Amino acid sequence: MIRLKQAITTLSLSASLAIASGSLAEQRSEPTLKEALEGKFLVGATLNGWMLSDSDHPAYDLIETHFSSISPANSMKWGPMNPQPGEYKLEQADAFAAYGAQQGLDMIGHTLFWHSQTPNWVFEDSEGNPLTREALLARMRERARMMAERYGDRIKTWDVVNESIEGDGSWRKSKFQQIIGDDFTEQAFRIAMEELPADAKLLYNDYSMTDEGRRKAVVAMVKDFQEKGVRIDGIGMQGHWGMSYPSAQEIEKSILMFAETGVPVHITELDIDLLGRDHFFGANVDIGRIQANEENNPYADGKLPAEEEERFADRYAEVFAVLLKHSDKIERVTFWGVTDEDSWLNFWPVRGRTNFALLFDRDYQPKPAFYRIVELAAKTNSEPTAE
Ligand code: 9MR
């Protein structure tokens, strides 16, 4: 298999994991995910730091077999790329862009501006005083220009702003908002429009996009941008969903409302949290302090009982029934990870628990949920869509 080793030879390569690295496609007779979803939407996965610093990581087999789009989990965020003024750590971001280009994959620049994982120095002058609005806008422009120059020829879709709207529809009181004002998101899109290539797709990306306040505010924002001539090319629904929340009806309602604005929907960070959290602690607990224990980590050996696998497959089928029904409005569905092993839900909100969130298990094998999606997609191909 051709791998872009030269792009990452400068990185320290850790030992590859135990799995044998024969092409999984060769061992399989069923269609791959990207074949099953062809003509519906692109299907993506996330490359995390472990993968980007290990060119033999077994996740690459699954990516090359099943996926048509990739997103970086962390390596293109402001903090990881530019932790101190003038200090740039671009190895992983460079490896991401080089790998995606070499494989001909659609790539997502995640994310230009986010309140989280952005270092304090971004908001301060050299004496530690808060920047003025103009100075912060200039700093944002500098970052957008650097990203455009370095990656703009290959990365064509950008999460311009991540999570600037609260569930009640108000602007998040981030440092960006406090310094720039309520037009932070608009200014960010103006900067992106001016600095990124004309063929770049500019997205707004947020979680809990079925919250009524957020959903309405996103629609109002997109319409406002369109009236003002501020380019916005898509709405990203992250899709960090649970086993019963949000309902299929609410997911569908958001897709329909977003699509009414005329821009496509991207499902940008899909995973389903099998273990959930509501049953063992309330919403207001400081989640950072929760540790794995017998009660909240029932399948610590990574083996899920068959009936739980089925319940999980049923939930993915329920979600994909909606996504496939509205595939004409959806440009891409990206899973936030590749296998259960690399899901962020092993670390949040419970540190060190063994969670189950994606379509491939810890042995890099497709789970029942994978087969359900493939079957559902095939069925959708053979039946006219009911409206
Ligand atoms: O997957 C990312 C995880 O490794 C990081 O620790 C975390 C830090 O906040 O960010 C995760 O990705 C987030 C994404 O960038 C934006 N939406 C929410 C995702 C999950 O937190």
Short mmCIF file of C-alpha atoms and ligand atoms in Angstrom, two decimals:
data_model
loop_
_atom_site.label_atom_id
_atom_site.label_comp_id
_atom_site.label_asym_id
_atom_site.label_seq_id
_atom_site.Cartn_x
_atom_site.Cartn_y
_atom_site.Cartn_z
CA MET A 1 0.00 0.00 0.00
CA ILE A 2 1.30 3.41 -0.92
CA ARG A 3 1.60 5.65 2.12
CA LEU A 4 2.90 9.13 2.22
CA LYS A 5 5.93 8.25 4.30
CA GLN A 6 8.02 11.11 2.99
CA ALA A 7 5.47 13.57 4.38
CA ILE A 8 5.93 12.35 7.90
CA THR A 9 9.42 10.93 8.09
CA THR A 10 10.40 13.84 10.29
CA LEU A 11 7.97 12.65 12.91
CA SER A 12 8.84 10.01 15.44
CA LEU A 13 7.12 6.85 14.36
CA SER A 14 5.74 4.83 17.20
CA ALA A 15 5.38 1.07 16.97
CA SER A 16 2.41 0.02 14.90
CA LEU A 17 -0.45 -1.70 16.63
CA ALA A 18 -0.89 -5.43 16.71
CA ILE A 19 -3.25 -5.82 13.79
CA ALA A 20 -1.96 -7.34 10.59
CA SER A 21 -1.87 -4.76 7.83
CA GLY A 22 -3.24 -6.69 4.83
CA SER A 23 -5.80 -4.67 2.88
CA LEU A 24 -9.16 -5.17 4.55
CA ALA A 25 -10.89 -4.59 1.22
CA GLU A 26 -9.28 -7.75 -0.15
CA GLN A 27 -10.76 -9.84 2.68
CA ARG A 28 -14.29 -8.56 2.22
CA SER A 29 -17.14 -9.32 -0.08
CA GLU A 30 -19.62 -6.72 1.20
CA PRO A 31 -19.51 -3.18 -0.19
CA THR A 32 -17.39 -0.64 1.56
CA LEU A 33 -19.01 2.28 3.34
CA LYS A 34 -18.10 4.72 0.59
CA GLU A 35 -19.45 2.36 -2.07
CA ALA A 36 -22.68 1.85 -0.14
CA LEU A 37 -23.17 5.60 0.24
CA GLU A 38 -22.02 6.61 -3.21
CA GLY A 39 -24.31 9.16 -4.80
CA LYS A 40 -25.77 9.96 -1.36
CA PHE A 41 -23.07 11.89 0.46
CA LEU A 42 -19.35 11.84 1.17
CA VAL A 43 -18.45 9.74 4.20
CA GLY A 44 -15.67 10.93 6.45
CA ALA A 45 -13.56 9.95 9.45
CA THR A 46 -11.20 11.76 11.79
CA LEU A 47 -7.43 11.44 11.86
CA ASN A 48 -6.08 11.98 15.35
CA GLY A 49 -2.53 12.75 16.50
CA TRP A 50 -1.61 9.08 16.98
CA MET A 51 -2.45 8.37 13.38
CA LEU A 52 -0.72 11.45 12.01
CA SER A 53 2.53 10.58 13.75
CA ASP A 54 2.49 6.89 12.76
CA SER A 55 2.35 6.23 9.03
CA ASP A 56 1.77 2.50 9.73
CA HIS A 57 -1.21 3.04 12.01
CA PRO A 58 -3.84 0.38 11.21
CA ALA A 59 -6.57 3.02 10.94
CA TYR A 60 -5.19 3.94 7.50
CA ASP A 61 -6.43 0.64 6.05
CA LEU A 62 -9.96 1.41 7.15
CA ILE A 63 -9.73 5.02 5.94
CA GLU A 64 -8.53 4.02 2.50
CA THR A 65 -11.12 1.26 2.21
CA HIS A 66 -14.22 2.97 3.55
CA PHE A 67 -13.97 6.74 3.61
CA SER A 68 -13.99 9.57 1.07
CA SER A 69 -13.33 12.51 3.40
CA ILE A 70 -11.05 13.20 6.38
CA SER A 71 -11.04 15.72 9.23
CA PRO A 72 -8.19 16.38 11.68
CA ALA A 73 -9.30 15.76 15.29
CA ASN A 74 -7.01 18.36 16.79
CA SER A 75 -3.99 19.17 14.66
CA MET A 76 -5.42 22.17 12.78
CA LYS A 77 -6.78 23.97 15.83
CA TRP A 78 -5.15 27.25 16.79
CA GLY A 79 -3.56 25.99 20.02
CA PRO A 80 -1.97 22.78 18.72
CA MET A 81 -0.65 24.63 15.62
CA ASN A 82 0.51 27.84 17.17
CA PRO A 83 0.90 27.40 20.95
CA GLN A 84 3.00 30.55 21.52
CA PRO A 85 3.37 33.75 19.52
CA GLY A 86 5.64 32.93 16.58
CA GLU A 87 5.89 29.23 17.50
CA TYR A 88 4.36 26.93 14.89
CA LYS A 89 3.92 23.15 15.17
CA LEU A 90 2.76 22.17 11.73
CA GLU A 91 4.05 18.62 11.32
CA GLN A 92 0.73 16.89 11.95
CA ALA A 93 -1.32 19.40 9.94
CA ASP A 94 1.17 19.07 7.07
CA ALA A 95 1.00 15.26 7.27
CA PHE A 96 -2.81 15.43 7.23
CA ALA A 97 -2.92 17.61 4.10
CA ALA A 98 -0.21 15.59 2.33
CA TYR A 99 -1.91 12.27 3.08
CA GLY A 100 -5.37 13.46 2.02
CA ALA A 101 -4.03 14.95 -1.22
CA GLN A 102 -2.08 11.82 -2.03
CA GLN A 103 -5.14 9.63 -1.44
CA GLY A 104 -7.46 12.01 -3.30
CA LEU A 105 -9.66 12.48 -0.24
CA ASP A 106 -11.96 15.40 0.45
CA MET A 107 -10.44 17.27 3.42
CA ILE A 108 -11.88 19.51 6.11
CA GLY A 109 -9.95 22.36 7.68
CA HIS A 110 -11.10 21.99 11.28
CA THR A 111 -11.26 24.63 12.63
CA LEU A 112 -10.24 28.23 11.95
CA PHE A 113 -11.85 29.91 14.96
CA TRP A 114 -13.08 28.22 18.14
CA HIS A 115 -13.29 29.47 21.72
CA SER A 116 -11.76 26.19 22.92
CA GLN A 117 -8.19 25.03 22.26
CA THR A 118 -7.20 28.61 21.48
CA PRO A 119 -4.36 29.83 23.70
CA ASN A 120 -4.72 32.93 25.89
CA TRP A 121 -1.90 34.71 24.07
CA VAL A 122 -4.19 35.06 21.04
CA PHE A 123 -6.33 37.53 22.98
CA GLU A 124 -3.51 39.49 24.65
CA ASP A 125 -0.77 41.92 23.70
CA SER A 126 2.87 41.33 24.67
CA GLU A 127 2.21 42.82 28.12
CA GLY A 128 -0.77 40.55 28.77
CA ASN A 129 -3.40 43.27 28.22
CA PRO A 130 -6.53 42.40 26.24
CA LEU A 131 -6.24 43.12 22.54
CA THR A 132 -8.39 45.71 20.84
CA ARG A 133 -11.07 44.55 18.39
CA GLU A 134 -8.92 45.65 15.45
CA ALA A 135 -5.83 43.85 16.75
CA LEU A 136 -7.73 40.59 17.30
CA LEU A 137 -9.31 40.79 13.84
CA ALA A 138 -5.82 41.31 12.40
CA ARG A 139 -4.57 38.24 14.27
CA MET A 140 -7.49 36.18 12.94
CA ARG A 141 -6.71 37.38 9.42
CA GLU A 142 -3.07 36.40 9.84
CA ARG A 143 -4.13 32.85 10.81
CA ALA A 144 -6.59 32.55 7.91
CA ARG A 145 -3.92 33.79 5.48
CA MET A 146 -1.36 31.31 6.78
CA MET A 147 -3.88 28.44 6.41
CA ALA A 148 -4.81 29.60 2.90
CA GLU A 149 -1.20 29.84 1.78
CA ARG A 150 -0.16 26.53 3.26
CA TYR A 151 -3.23 24.35 2.66
CA GLY A 152 -5.70 26.30 0.50
CA ASP A 153 -4.72 24.47 -2.70
CA ARG A 154 -5.70 21.11 -1.20
CA ILE A 155 -8.22 21.69 1.61
CA LYS A 156 -11.46 22.89 0.06
CA THR A 157 -13.88 22.86 3.01
CA TRP A 158 -13.35 24.86 6.19
CA ASP A 159 -15.11 24.95 9.55
CA VAL A 160 -14.72 28.72 9.75
CA VAL A 161 -16.33 29.16 13.16
CA ASN A 162 -17.03 26.42 15.65
CA GLU A 163 -19.68 26.74 18.38
CA SER A 164 -20.27 30.48 18.69
CA ILE A 165 -24.01 30.13 19.39
CA GLU A 166 -25.53 28.95 22.68
CA GLY A 167 -28.50 26.58 23.01
CA ASP A 168 -30.83 29.52 23.71
CA GLY A 169 -29.72 31.23 20.51
CA SER A 170 -27.56 33.92 22.13
CA TRP A 171 -23.96 34.50 21.10
CA ARG A 172 -21.50 32.54 23.22
CA LYS A 173 -19.65 34.87 25.61
CA SER A 174 -16.26 33.75 24.38
CA LYS A 175 -13.14 35.90 24.43
CA PHE A 176 -13.68 36.44 20.70
CA GLN A 177 -17.17 37.76 21.40
CA GLN A 178 -16.09 39.86 24.36
CA ILE A 179 -13.35 41.62 22.42
CA ILE A 180 -14.87 41.81 18.94
CA GLY A 181 -18.57 41.98 19.83
CA ASP A 182 -21.66 40.20 18.54
CA ASP A 183 -20.38 40.36 14.97
CA PHE A 184 -17.42 38.04 15.73
CA THR A 185 -18.88 35.22 13.60
CA GLU A 186 -19.72 37.56 10.73
CA GLN A 187 -16.23 39.09 10.82
CA ALA A 188 -14.70 35.61 10.86
CA PHE A 189 -16.62 34.68 7.71
CA ARG A 190 -15.66 37.98 6.05
CA ILE A 191 -12.00 37.21 6.79
CA ALA A 192 -12.34 33.64 5.51
CA MET A 193 -14.08 34.85 2.37
CA GLU A 194 -11.28 37.30 1.67
CA GLU A 195 -8.32 35.11 2.59
CA LEU A 196 -9.28 31.58 1.50
CA PRO A 197 -9.43 30.64 -2.19
CA ALA A 198 -12.66 31.49 -4.04
CA ASP A 199 -13.52 27.78 -4.40
CA ALA A 200 -13.24 27.09 -0.65
CA LYS A 201 -16.49 26.06 1.06
CA LEU A 202 -17.06 27.97 4.28
CA LEU A 203 -19.04 26.23 7.03
CA TYR A 204 -20.50 27.15 10.40
CA ASN A 205 -20.21 24.14 12.75
CA ASP A 206 -21.93 23.48 16.09
CA TYR A 207 -23.17 20.78 18.47
CA SER A 208 -26.73 20.18 19.80
CA MET A 209 -28.12 21.62 16.60
CA THR A 210 -31.54 20.26 17.53
CA ASP A 211 -31.85 22.78 20.39
CA GLU A 212 -34.66 25.06 19.32
CA GLY A 213 -32.88 28.32 20.18
CA ARG A 214 -29.63 27.40 18.47
CA ARG A 215 -31.39 26.01 15.42
CA LYS A 216 -33.38 29.24 14.93
CA ALA A 217 -30.35 31.43 15.54
CA VAL A 218 -28.26 29.49 12.99
CA VAL A 219 -30.96 29.90 10.36
CA ALA A 220 -31.26 33.63 11.14
CA MET A 221 -27.49 34.04 10.96
CA VAL A 222 -27.22 32.29 7.58
CA LYS A 223 -30.03 34.44 6.15
CA ASP A 224 -28.43 37.58 7.56
CA PHE A 225 -25.08 36.65 5.96
CA GLN A 226 -26.77 35.93 2.65
CA GLU A 227 -28.52 39.33 2.69
CA LYS A 228 -25.26 41.08 3.46
CA GLY A 229 -23.26 39.17 0.83
CA VAL A 230 -21.14 37.37 3.42
CA ARG A 231 -20.41 33.95 1.95
CA ILE A 232 -21.50 30.84 3.86
CA ASP A 233 -21.55 27.52 2.00
CA GLY A 234 -22.81 25.01 4.51
CA ILE A 235 -24.10 24.26 7.99
CA GLY A 236 -22.26 21.66 10.05
CA MET A 237 -24.33 19.64 12.52
CA GLN A 238 -21.72 17.93 14.67
CA GLY A 239 -23.88 14.94 15.64
CA HIS A 240 -22.45 13.91 19.02
CA TRP A 241 -25.63 12.01 19.76
CA GLY A 242 -26.88 9.55 22.38
CA MET A 243 -28.90 6.33 22.23
CA SER A 244 -32.25 8.09 22.46
CA TYR A 245 -31.46 11.78 22.20
CA PRO A 246 -32.07 13.65 20.00
CA SER A 247 -35.08 11.99 18.41
CA ALA A 248 -35.12 11.16 14.71
CA GLN A 249 -37.91 13.75 14.34
CA GLU A 250 -35.77 16.52 15.83
CA ILE A 251 -32.79 15.59 13.65
CA GLU A 252 -35.03 15.68 10.60
CA LYS A 253 -36.53 19.02 11.63
CA SER A 254 -33.07 20.61 11.87
CA ILE A 255 -31.96 19.21 8.50
CA LEU A 256 -35.11 20.60 6.87
CA MET A 257 -34.82 24.01 8.53
CA PHE A 258 -31.13 24.34 7.65
CA ALA A 259 -31.64 23.20 4.06
CA GLU A 260 -34.37 25.84 3.62
CA THR A 261 -31.65 28.49 3.72
CA GLY A 262 -30.35 27.04 0.45
CA VAL A 263 -26.99 25.80 1.77
CA PRO A 264 -26.23 22.09 2.24
CA VAL A 265 -25.99 20.37 5.60
CA HIS A 266 -22.82 18.55 6.64
CA ILE A 267 -22.95 16.04 9.51
CA THR A 268 -19.47 16.84 10.74
CA GLU A 269 -18.70 14.85 13.90
CA LEU A 270 -21.05 11.88 14.14
CA ASP A 271 -20.79 9.43 17.02
CA ILE A 272 -23.33 7.71 19.26
CA ASP A 273 -22.47 7.49 22.93
CA LEU A 274 -23.63 3.97 23.84
CA LEU A 275 -22.88 4.29 27.56
CA GLY A 276 -24.43 7.72 27.88
CA ARG A 277 -24.27 9.61 31.12
CA ASP A 278 -27.66 10.76 32.32
CA HIS A 279 -28.37 7.65 34.35
CA PHE A 280 -25.38 8.00 36.60
CA PHE A 281 -24.85 11.71 37.02
CA GLY A 282 -26.79 14.88 36.43
CA ALA A 283 -26.09 17.50 33.86
CA ASN A 284 -24.53 19.94 36.31
CA VAL A 285 -21.82 17.72 37.73
CA ASP A 286 -18.28 18.84 36.95
CA ILE A 287 -17.68 16.25 34.28
CA GLY A 288 -13.94 16.69 34.33
CA ARG A 289 -13.76 14.94 37.69
CA ILE A 290 -15.66 11.78 36.81
CA GLN A 291 -13.47 8.71 36.82
CA ALA A 292 -14.25 5.31 35.33
CA ASN A 293 -15.66 2.79 37.81
CA GLU A 294 -17.60 -0.49 37.68
CA GLU A 295 -20.93 1.27 37.44
CA ASN A 296 -20.15 3.69 34.63
CA ASN A 297 -17.72 1.42 32.76
CA PRO A 298 -19.62 -1.88 32.44
CA TYR A 299 -17.78 -3.29 29.40
CA ALA A 300 -14.22 -2.46 30.38
CA ASP A 301 -12.84 -5.45 28.43
CA GLY A 302 -14.12 -3.90 25.19
CA LYS A 303 -16.57 -6.73 24.49
CA LEU A 304 -20.15 -5.69 24.07
CA PRO A 305 -23.00 -8.23 24.62
CA ALA A 306 -24.85 -9.11 21.41
CA GLU A 307 -28.09 -7.45 22.56
CA GLU A 308 -26.24 -4.20 23.21
CA GLU A 309 -24.64 -4.40 19.73
CA GLU A 310 -28.15 -4.76 18.32
CA ARG A 311 -29.51 -1.84 20.30
CA PHE A 312 -26.58 0.24 19.03
CA ALA A 313 -27.17 -0.89 15.43
CA ASP A 314 -30.87 -0.01 15.77
CA ARG A 315 -29.99 3.51 16.85
CA TYR A 316 -27.53 4.00 13.97
CA ALA A 317 -30.19 2.64 11.59
CA GLU A 318 -32.72 5.12 12.98
CA VAL A 319 -30.29 8.01 12.42
CA PHE A 320 -29.25 6.86 8.95
CA ALA A 321 -32.87 6.40 7.87
CA VAL A 322 -33.22 10.18 8.33
CA LEU A 323 -29.88 11.00 6.72
CA LEU A 324 -30.56 8.80 3.70
CA LYS A 325 -34.09 10.18 3.30
CA HIS A 326 -32.58 13.65 3.05
CA SER A 327 -29.37 12.80 1.23
CA ASP A 328 -30.22 15.46 -1.38
CA LYS A 329 -29.70 18.09 1.34
CA ILE A 330 -26.62 16.51 2.92
CA GLU A 331 -23.19 16.86 1.39
CA ARG A 332 -21.15 14.78 3.83
CA VAL A 333 -21.42 12.60 6.93
CA THR A 334 -18.20 12.45 8.94
CA PHE A 335 -17.67 10.08 11.88
CA TRP A 336 -15.67 11.55 14.76
CA GLY A 337 -13.03 8.85 14.81
CA VAL A 338 -12.36 5.61 12.96
CA THR A 339 -12.76 2.81 15.53
CA ASP A 340 -14.09 2.65 19.09
CA GLU A 341 -10.48 2.57 20.21
CA ASP A 342 -9.77 6.13 19.06
CA SER A 343 -13.10 7.74 20.00
CA TRP A 344 -12.86 10.82 22.24
CA LEU A 345 -15.78 9.29 24.20
CA ASN A 346 -13.28 7.01 25.95
CA PHE A 347 -12.05 10.17 27.71
CA TRP A 348 -15.13 12.36 28.06
CA PRO A 349 -17.07 12.83 30.23
CA VAL A 350 -15.61 9.84 32.05
CA ARG A 351 -11.86 9.53 31.94
CA GLY A 352 -10.56 6.13 30.89
CA ARG A 353 -13.79 4.29 30.28
CA THR A 354 -14.33 1.87 27.44
CA ASN A 355 -17.04 3.39 25.30
CA PHE A 356 -18.66 2.31 22.04
CA ALA A 357 -19.48 5.02 19.54
CA LEU A 358 -18.46 4.17 15.97
CA LEU A 359 -18.88 1.55 13.24
CA PHE A 360 -15.60 -0.36 13.73
CA ASP A 361 -14.60 -2.21 16.89
CA ARG A 362 -11.29 -2.31 18.73
CA ASP A 363 -10.10 -5.13 16.47
CA TYR A 364 -10.74 -2.85 13.46
CA GLN A 365 -13.66 -5.04 12.38
CA PRO A 366 -17.05 -3.74 11.17
CA LYS A 367 -19.77 -3.93 13.81
CA PRO A 368 -23.45 -4.86 13.32
CA ALA A 369 -24.18 -1.12 13.02
CA PHE A 370 -21.92 -1.00 9.94
CA TYR A 371 -23.87 -3.78 8.23
CA ARG A 372 -27.20 -2.15 9.10
CA ILE A 373 -26.12 1.09 7.42
CA VAL A 374 -24.89 -0.73 4.32
CA GLU A 375 -28.19 -2.67 4.09
CA LEU A 376 -30.24 0.46 4.60
CA ALA A 377 -28.33 2.31 1.89
CA ALA A 378 -28.83 -0.59 -0.55
CA LYS A 379 -32.55 -0.62 0.25
CA THR A 380 -32.76 3.14 -0.33
CA ASN A 381 -31.16 2.58 -3.74
CA SER A 382 -33.78 0.06 -4.75
CA GLU A 383 -36.83 1.94 -3.47
CA PRO A 384 -38.05 5.37 -4.53
CA THR A 385 -37.69 7.80 -1.61
CA ALA A 386 -40.98 8.47 0.13
CA GLU A 387 -41.55 12.18 0.79
O1 9MR B 1 -11.79 14.95 19.40
C1 9MR B 1 -11.24 16.09 20.04
C2 9MR B 1 -10.57 15.68 21.32
O2 9MR B 1 -9.46 14.86 21.05
C3 9MR B 1 -10.16 16.89 22.12
O3 9MR B 1 -9.67 16.49 23.39
C4 9MR B 1 -11.33 17.82 22.28
C5 9MR B 1 -10.96 19.08 23.03
O4 9MR B 1 -12.07 19.89 23.21
O5 9MR B 1 -11.81 18.18 21.00
C6 9MR B 1 -12.35 17.08 20.35
O6 9MR B 1 -13.03 17.44 19.19
C7 9MR B 1 -14.10 18.37 19.36
C8 9MR B 1 -14.23 19.13 18.07
O7 9MR B 1 -12.99 19.73 17.74
C9 9MR B 1 -15.31 20.19 18.14
N1 9MR B 1 -16.57 19.58 18.54
C10 9MR B 1 -16.55 18.77 19.73
C11 9MR B 1 -15.46 17.70 19.60
C12 9MR B 1 -15.48 16.80 20.81
O8 9MR B 1 -15.13 17.52 21.95
#
